[in-house]
Coordinates of C-alpha atoms and ligand atoms in Angstrom, one line a residue:
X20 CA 108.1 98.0 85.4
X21 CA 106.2 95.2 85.1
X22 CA 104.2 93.9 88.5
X23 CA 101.6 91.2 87.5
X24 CA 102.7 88.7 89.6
X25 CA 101.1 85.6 90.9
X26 CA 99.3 86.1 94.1
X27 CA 101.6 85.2 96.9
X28 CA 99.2 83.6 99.9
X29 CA 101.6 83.9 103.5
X30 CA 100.2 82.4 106.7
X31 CA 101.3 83.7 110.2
X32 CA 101.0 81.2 113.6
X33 CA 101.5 82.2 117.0
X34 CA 104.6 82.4 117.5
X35 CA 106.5 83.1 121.1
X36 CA 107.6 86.4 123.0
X37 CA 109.4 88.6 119.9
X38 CA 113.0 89.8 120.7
X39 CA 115.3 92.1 119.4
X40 CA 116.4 94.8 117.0
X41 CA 114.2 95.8 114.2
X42 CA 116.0 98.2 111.6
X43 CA 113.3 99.1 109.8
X44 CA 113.9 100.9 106.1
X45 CA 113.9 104.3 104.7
X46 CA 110.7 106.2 105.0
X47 CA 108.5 105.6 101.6
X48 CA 107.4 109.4 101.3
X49 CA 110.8 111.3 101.7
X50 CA 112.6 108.4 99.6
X51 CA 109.8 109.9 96.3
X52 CA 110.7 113.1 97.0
X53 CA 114.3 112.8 97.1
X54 CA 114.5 111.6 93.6
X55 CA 111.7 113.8 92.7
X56 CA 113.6 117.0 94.0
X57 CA 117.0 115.7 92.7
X58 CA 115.8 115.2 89.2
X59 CA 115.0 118.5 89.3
X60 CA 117.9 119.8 90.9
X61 CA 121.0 121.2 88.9
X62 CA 123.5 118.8 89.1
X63 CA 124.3 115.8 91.1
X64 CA 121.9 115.1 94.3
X65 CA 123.4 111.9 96.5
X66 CA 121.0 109.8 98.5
X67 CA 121.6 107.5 101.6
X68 CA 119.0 105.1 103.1
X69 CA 116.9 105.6 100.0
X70 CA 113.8 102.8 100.6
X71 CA 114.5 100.3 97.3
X72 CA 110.9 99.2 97.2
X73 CA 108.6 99.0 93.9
X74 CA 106.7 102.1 94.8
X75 CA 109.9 103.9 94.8
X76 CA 111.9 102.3 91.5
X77 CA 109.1 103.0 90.0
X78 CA 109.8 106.5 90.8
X79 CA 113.3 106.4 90.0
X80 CA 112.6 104.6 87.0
X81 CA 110.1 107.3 86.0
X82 CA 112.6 110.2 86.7
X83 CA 115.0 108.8 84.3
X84 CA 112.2 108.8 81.6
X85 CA 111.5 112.5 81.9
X86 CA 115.3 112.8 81.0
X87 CA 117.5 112.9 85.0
X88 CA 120.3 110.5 85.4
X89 CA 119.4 107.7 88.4
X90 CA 121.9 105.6 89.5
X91 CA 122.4 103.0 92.1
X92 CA 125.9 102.8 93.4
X93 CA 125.5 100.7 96.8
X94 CA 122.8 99.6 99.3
X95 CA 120.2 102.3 99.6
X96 CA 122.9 104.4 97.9
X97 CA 121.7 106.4 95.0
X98 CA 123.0 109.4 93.0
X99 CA 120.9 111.7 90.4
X100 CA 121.8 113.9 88.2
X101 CA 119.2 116.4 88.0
X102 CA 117.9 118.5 84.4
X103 CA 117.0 121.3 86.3
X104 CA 113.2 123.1 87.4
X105 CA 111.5 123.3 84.4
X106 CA 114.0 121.1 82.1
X107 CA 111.8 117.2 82.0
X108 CA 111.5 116.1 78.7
X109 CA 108.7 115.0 77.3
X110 CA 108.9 110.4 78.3
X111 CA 109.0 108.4 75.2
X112 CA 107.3 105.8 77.1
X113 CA 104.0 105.9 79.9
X114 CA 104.9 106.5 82.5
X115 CA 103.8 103.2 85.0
X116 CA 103.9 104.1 88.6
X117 CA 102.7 100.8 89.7
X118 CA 101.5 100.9 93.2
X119 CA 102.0 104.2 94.2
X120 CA 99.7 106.9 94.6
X121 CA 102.3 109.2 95.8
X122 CA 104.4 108.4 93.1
X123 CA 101.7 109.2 90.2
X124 CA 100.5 112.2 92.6
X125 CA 103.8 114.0 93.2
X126 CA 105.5 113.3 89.3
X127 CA 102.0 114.8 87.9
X128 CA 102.4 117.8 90.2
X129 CA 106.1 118.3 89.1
X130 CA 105.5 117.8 85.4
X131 CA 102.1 119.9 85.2
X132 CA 104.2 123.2 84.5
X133 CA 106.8 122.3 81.9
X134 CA 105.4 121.7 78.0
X135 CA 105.6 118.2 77.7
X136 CA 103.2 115.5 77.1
X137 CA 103.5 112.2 79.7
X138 CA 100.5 109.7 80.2
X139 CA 100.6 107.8 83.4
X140 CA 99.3 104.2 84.7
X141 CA 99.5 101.8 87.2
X142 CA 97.8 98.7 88.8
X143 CA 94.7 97.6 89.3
X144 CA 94.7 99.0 92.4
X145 CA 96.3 102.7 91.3
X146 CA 94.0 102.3 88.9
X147 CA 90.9 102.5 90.9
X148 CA 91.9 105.5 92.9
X149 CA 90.7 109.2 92.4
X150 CA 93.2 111.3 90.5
X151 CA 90.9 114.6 90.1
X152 CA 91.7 115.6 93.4
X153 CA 95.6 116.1 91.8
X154 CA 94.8 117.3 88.3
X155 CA 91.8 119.8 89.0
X156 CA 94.7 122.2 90.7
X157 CA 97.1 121.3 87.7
X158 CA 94.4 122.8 85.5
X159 CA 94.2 125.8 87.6
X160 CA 98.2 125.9 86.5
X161 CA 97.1 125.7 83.3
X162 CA 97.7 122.1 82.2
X163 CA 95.8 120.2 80.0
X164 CA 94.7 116.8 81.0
X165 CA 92.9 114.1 79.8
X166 CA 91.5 110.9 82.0
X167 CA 89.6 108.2 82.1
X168 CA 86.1 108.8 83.0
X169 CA 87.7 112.2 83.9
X170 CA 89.1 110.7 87.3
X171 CA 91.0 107.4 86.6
X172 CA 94.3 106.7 85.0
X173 CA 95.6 106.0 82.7
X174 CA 95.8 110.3 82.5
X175 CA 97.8 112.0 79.7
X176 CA 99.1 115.6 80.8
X177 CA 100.3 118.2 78.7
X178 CA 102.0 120.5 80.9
X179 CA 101.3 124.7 81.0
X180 CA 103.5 126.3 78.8
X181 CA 102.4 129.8 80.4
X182 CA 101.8 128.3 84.0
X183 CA 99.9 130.5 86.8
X184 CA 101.2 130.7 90.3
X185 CA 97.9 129.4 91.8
X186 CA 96.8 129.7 95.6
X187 CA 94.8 126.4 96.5
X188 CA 93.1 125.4 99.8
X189 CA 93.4 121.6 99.8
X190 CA 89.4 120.1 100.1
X191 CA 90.7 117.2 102.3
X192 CA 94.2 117.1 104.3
X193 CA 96.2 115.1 102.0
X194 CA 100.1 115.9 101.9
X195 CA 100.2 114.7 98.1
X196 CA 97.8 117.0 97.0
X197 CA 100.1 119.6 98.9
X198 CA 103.1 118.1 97.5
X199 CA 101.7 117.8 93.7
X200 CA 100.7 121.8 93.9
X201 CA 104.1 123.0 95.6
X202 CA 105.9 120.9 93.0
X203 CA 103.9 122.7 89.9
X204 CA 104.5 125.5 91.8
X205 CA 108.2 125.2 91.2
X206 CA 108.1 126.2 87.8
X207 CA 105.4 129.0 88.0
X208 CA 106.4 132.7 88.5
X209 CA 105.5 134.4 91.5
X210 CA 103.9 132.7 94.7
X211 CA 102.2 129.5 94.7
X212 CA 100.2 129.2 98.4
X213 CA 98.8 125.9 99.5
X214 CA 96.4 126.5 102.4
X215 CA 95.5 123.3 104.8
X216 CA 92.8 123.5 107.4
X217 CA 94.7 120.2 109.0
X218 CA 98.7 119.9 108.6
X219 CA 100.0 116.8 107.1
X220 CA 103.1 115.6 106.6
X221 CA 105.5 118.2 105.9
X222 CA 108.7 116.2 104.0
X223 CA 108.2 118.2 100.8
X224 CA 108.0 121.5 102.6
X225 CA 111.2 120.3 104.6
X226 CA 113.2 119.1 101.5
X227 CA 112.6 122.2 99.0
X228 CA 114.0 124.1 101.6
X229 CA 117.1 121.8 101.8
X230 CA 117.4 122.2 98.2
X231 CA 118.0 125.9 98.4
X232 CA 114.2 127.2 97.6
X233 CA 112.1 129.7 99.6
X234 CA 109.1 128.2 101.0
X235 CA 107.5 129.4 104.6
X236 CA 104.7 127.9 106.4
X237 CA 102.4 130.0 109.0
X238 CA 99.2 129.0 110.9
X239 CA 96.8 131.8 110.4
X240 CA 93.2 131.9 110.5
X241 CA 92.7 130.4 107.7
X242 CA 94.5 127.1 108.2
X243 CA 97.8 126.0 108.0
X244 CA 99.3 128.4 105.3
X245 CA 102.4 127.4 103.2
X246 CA 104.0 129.8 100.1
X247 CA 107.1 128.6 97.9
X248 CA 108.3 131.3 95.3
X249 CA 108.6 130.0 92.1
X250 CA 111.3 129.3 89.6
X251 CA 114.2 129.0 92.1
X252 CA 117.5 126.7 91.3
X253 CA 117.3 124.2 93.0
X254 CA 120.9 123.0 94.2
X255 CA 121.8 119.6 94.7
X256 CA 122.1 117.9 98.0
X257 CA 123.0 115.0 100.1
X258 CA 120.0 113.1 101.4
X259 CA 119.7 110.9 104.5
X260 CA 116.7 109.3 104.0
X261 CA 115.4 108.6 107.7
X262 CA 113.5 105.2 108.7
X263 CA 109.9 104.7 108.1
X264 CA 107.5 105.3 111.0
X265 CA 105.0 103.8 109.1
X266 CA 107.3 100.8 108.5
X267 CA 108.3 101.0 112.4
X268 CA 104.2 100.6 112.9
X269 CA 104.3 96.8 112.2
X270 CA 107.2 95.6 114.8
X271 CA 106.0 97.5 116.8
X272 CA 102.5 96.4 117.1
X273 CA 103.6 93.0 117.5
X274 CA 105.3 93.1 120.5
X275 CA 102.7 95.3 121.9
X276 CA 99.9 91.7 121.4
X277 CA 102.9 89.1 121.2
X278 CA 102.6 87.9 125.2
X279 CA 106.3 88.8 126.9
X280 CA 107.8 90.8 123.6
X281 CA 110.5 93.5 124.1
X282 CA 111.9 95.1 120.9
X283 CA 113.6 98.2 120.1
X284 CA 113.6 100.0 117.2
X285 CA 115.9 102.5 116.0
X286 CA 115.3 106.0 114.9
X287 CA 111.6 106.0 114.8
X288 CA 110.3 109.5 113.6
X289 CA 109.1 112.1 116.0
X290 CA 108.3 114.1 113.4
X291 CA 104.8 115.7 114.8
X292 CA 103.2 115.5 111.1
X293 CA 104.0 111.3 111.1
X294 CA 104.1 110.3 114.4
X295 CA 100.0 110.1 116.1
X296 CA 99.9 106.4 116.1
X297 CA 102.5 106.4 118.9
X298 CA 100.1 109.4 120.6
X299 CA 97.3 107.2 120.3
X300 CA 99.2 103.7 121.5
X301 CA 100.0 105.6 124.7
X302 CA 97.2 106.6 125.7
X303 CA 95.9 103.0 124.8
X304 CA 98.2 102.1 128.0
X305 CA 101.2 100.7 126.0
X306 CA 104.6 100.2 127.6
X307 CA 106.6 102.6 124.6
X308 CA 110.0 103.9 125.7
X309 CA 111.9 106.8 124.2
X310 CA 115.5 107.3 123.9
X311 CA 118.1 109.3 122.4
X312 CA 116.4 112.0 120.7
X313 CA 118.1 113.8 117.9
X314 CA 118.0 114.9 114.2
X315 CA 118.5 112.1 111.4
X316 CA 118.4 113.3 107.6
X317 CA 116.6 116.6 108.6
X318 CA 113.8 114.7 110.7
X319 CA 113.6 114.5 114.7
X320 CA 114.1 110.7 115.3
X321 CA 114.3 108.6 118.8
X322 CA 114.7 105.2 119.5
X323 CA 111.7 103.3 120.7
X324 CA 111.7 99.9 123.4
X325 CA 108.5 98.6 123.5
X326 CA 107.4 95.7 126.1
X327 CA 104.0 93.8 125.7
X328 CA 101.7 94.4 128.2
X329 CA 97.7 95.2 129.0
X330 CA 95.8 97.8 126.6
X331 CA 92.7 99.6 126.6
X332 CA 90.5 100.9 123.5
X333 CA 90.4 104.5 122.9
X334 CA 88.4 106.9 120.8
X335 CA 91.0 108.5 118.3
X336 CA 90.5 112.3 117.5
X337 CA 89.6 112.8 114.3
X338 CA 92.1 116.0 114.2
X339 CA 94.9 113.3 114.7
X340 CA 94.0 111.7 111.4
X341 CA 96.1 113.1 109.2
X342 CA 99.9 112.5 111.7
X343 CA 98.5 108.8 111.5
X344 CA 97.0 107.9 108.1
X345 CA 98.8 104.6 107.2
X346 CA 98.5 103.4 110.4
X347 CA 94.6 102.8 111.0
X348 CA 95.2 99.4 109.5
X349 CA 98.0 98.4 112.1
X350 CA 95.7 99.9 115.1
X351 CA 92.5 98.5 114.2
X352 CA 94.5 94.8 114.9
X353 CA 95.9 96.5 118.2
X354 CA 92.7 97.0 119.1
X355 CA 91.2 93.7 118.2
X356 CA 93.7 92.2 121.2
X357 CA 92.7 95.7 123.5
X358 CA 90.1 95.7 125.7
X359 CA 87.1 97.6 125.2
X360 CA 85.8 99.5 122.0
X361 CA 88.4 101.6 119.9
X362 CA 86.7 104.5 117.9
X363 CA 88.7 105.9 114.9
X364 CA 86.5 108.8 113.5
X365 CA 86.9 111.0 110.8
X366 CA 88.6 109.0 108.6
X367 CA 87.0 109.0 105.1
X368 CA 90.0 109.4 103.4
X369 CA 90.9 105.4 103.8
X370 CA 88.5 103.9 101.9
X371 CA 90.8 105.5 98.7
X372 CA 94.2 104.4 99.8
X373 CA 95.4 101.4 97.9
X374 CA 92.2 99.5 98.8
X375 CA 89.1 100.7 100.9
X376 CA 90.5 100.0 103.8
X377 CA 87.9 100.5 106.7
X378 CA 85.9 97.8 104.3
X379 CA 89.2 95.7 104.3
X380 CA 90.2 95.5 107.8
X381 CA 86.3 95.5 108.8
X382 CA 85.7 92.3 106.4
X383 CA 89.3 90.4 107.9
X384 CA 88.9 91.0 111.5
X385 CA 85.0 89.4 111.0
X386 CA 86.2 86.3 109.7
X387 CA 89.1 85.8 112.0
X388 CA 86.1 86.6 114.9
X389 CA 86.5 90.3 115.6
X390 CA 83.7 92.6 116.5
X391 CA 83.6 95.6 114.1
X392 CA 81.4 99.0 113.2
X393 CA 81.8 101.0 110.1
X394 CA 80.1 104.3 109.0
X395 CA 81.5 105.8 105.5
X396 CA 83.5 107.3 107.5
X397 CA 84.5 105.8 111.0
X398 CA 85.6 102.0 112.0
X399 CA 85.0 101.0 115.6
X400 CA 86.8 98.1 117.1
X401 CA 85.4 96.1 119.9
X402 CA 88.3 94.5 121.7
X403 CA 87.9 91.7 123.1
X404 CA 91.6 90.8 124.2
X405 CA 91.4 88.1 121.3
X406 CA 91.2 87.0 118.2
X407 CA 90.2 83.4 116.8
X408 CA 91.9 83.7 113.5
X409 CA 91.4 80.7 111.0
X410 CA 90.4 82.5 107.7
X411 CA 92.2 84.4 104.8
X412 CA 92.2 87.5 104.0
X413 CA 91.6 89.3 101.2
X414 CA 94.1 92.0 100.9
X415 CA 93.7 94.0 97.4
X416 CA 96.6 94.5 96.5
X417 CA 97.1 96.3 99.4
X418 CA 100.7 95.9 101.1
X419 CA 99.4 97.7 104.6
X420 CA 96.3 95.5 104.9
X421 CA 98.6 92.4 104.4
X422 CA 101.2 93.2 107.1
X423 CA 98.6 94.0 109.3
X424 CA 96.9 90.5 109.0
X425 CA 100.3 89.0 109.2
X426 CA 101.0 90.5 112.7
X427 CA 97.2 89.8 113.7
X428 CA 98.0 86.2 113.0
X429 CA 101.1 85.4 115.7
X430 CA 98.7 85.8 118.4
X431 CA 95.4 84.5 117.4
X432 CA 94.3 81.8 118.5
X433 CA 94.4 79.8 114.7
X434 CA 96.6 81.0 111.8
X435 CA 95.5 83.6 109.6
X436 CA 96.6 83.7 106.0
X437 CA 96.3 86.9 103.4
X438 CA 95.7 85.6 99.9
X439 CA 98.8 87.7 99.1
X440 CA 101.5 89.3 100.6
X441 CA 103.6 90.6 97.2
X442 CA 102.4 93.9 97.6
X443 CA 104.4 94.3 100.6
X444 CA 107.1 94.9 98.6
X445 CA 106.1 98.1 97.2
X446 CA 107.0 99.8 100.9
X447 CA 108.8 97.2 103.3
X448 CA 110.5 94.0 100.8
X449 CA 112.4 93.2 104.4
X450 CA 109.2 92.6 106.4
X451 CA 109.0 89.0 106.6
X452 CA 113.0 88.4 107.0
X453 CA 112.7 91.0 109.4
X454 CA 109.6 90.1 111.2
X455 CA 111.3 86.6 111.6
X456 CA 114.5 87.5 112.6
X457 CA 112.1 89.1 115.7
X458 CA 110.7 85.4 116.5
X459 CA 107.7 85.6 114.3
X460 CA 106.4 82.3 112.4
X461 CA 105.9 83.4 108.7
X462 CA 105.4 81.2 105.8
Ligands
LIG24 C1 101.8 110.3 101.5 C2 100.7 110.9 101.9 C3 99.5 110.2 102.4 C4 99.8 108.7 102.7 C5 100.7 108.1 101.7 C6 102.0 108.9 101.5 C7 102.9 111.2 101.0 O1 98.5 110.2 101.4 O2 98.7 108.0 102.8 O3 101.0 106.7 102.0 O4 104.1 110.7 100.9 O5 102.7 112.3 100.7 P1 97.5 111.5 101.3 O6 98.3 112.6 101.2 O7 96.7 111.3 100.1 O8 96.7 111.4 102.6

């Protein structure tokens, strides 16, 4: 678990009309929970498709420390023997989850209620990112927790040994916080209610019920309302981990700026909770068609054929946030090559993903000669059809800022290069075989 690597600088060129077939991997946040719920199943869980990124060994890696069996027996082929709700051991080792905020996030939530001690780390980017917003609810279980400067990994929790069910109304839409509270929940008596005034993605609602708990969700006046009853035994399942829309995001941006592109990608989620960036492309004017709608691994999927062609700027709702959060990064470069202004509004919540990211993109399109306006928490794009490209970016460690530069780069007018593109293998290690294998010029 170590990742200090070497920066790894990547430079994309304009490259000619993209073709093809993109299969793009397993979806990040239902590959966590998979081995999260399976390590807490009783007995053996079996998972296909599982994403075999960092951010997601990590996990794996850190599932085995709290005392589940996690094996790899084929490509994206995993089985886990779970210990059972309420049966981690205490990790003889911290706990490093590397890159991954949902990782930390969702293992703090499902350790919080079991009497063990673990103390969690990660990179310098993990590092940097706000973890009260997880253990102020553990607390409210009754956990005991210690951080740095009371907010920052590395944090030690010592889980309740006499949890509380809690009820808890999330103070910004964030499906890990969700997920960390339903997953403490698990091993508290009674009801434990998360209330949301926005939904987000729902994959750990979905899952628990696949593993045999009781969990209902209800809009009310309140918000979007979900209760899981505690202490249930979880039984083991087979998972078909579904493709990533947020992967899917990349491709498919590029053919929407690569002149003359026509791709198709399969089984792109339709999932109402993940899918606002393909909302937002159509009514941006983009040439998106669907086809062959059906269920994958619990999840409505289709499969997508996009064709390049003329788009406009729009403003984005800020209620559509949350079904889009990973993919601001990806649109603000669509809208670089658009025409007119895009507005994205009400999105705080990016400046603590794995970097600030409305200061990231912001700063990269400038030097590669886009037009840009940032509140604390809004990023305007004015599209100008173009961009001139010729500078690197500085990506902090952040895999999403990186593939977006690299996509930005095969139509600009000059080469743009990211001062390093290793992080991109904490979500999508196939991006740049992939993304080449579409025509795109990578190196
Ligand atoms: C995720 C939730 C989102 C998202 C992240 C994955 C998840 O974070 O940005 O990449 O799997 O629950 P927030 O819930 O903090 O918005």
């Amino acid at each position: 678990m170590s990742h200090s690597t070497q920066p790894q600088p990547m430079t994309a060129r304009r490259s000619g009309p993209l073709k093809g077939n993109a299969l793009v991997p397993g979806d990040k946040s239902v590959s966590h929970r998979a081995l999260i719920l399976g390590a807490l199943a009783v007995g053996e869980t079996r998972i296909t498709g599982l994403l075999e990124s960092q951010d997601v060994i990590d996990t794996a890696r850190a599932m085995e420390a709290f005392g589940a069996t996690v094996e790899r027996v084929g490509a994206g082929e995993w089985r886990v023997q779970g210990v059972g709700v309420g049966g981690f051991s205490s990790p003889e080792t911290v706990i490093d989850c590397g890159n991954s905020g949902t990782g930390v996030r969702l293992i703090m939530g499902a350790m919080a209620t079991t009497p063990i001690t673990a103390t969690f780390t990660g990179d310098a980017s993990l590092s940097r990112r706000p973890m009260r917003r997880i253990t102020g609810p553990l607390e409210l279980f009754g956990a005991q927790v210690t951080a740095r400067e009371g907010e920052f990994l590395p944090v030690t929790i010592t889980g309740a040994a006499d949890p509380l069910p809690l009820r808890y109304r999330t103070p910004v839409a964030s499906a890990q916080i969700k997920s960390a509270v339903l997953l403490a929940g698990l091993n508290a008596p009674g009801e434990t209610v998360v209330i949301e005034a926005e939904p987000t993605r729902d994959h750990t609602e979905r899952m628990l019920a696949g593993f045999g708990a009781t969990v209902r969700t209800a809009i009310t006046d309140e918000g979007h309302v979900i209760t899981l009853t505690g202490r249930p035994e979880l039984r083991p399942c087979a998972v078909a981990v579904p493709r990533d829309p947020s992967s899917a995001a990349f491709p498919v941006a590029a053919a929407l700026i690569v002149p003359g592109s026509e791709i198709r990608v399969e089984g792109v989620s339709r999932n109402p909770t993940r899918d606002g960036l393909y909302h937002v492309l159509a009514e941006m004017g983009a040439d998106l068609r669907w086809e062959n709608d059906r269920i994958e691994g619990g999840e409505p999927v289709a499969d997508l054929t996009v064709r390049h062609g003329p788009l406009h700027g729009v403003t984005v709702a800020p209620e559509r946030a949350a079904s889009m959060i990973d993919e601001f990064p990806i649109l603000s470069v669509i809208a670089a090559f658009a025409e007119g202004s895009t507005v994205m509004n009400g999105v705080a919540e990016l400046r603590v993903k794995e970097s600030d990211r409305i200061d990231a993109m912001a700063r990269g399109l400038e030097a590669n000669g886009g037009r840009v306006e940032e509140t604390r928490d809004s990023l305007t794009v004015h599209g100008t059809g173009g961009l001139k490209g010729g500078a690197t970016v500085a990506t902090h460690l952040d895999h999403r800022i990186a593939m977006s530069f690299l996509v930005a780069g095969l139509v600009s007018e000059r080469p743009i290069t990211v001062d390093d593109a290793g992080p991109i293998a904490t979500s999508f290690p196939d991006f740049v075989a992939l993304m080449r294998g579409l025509g795109a010029e990578l190196g």
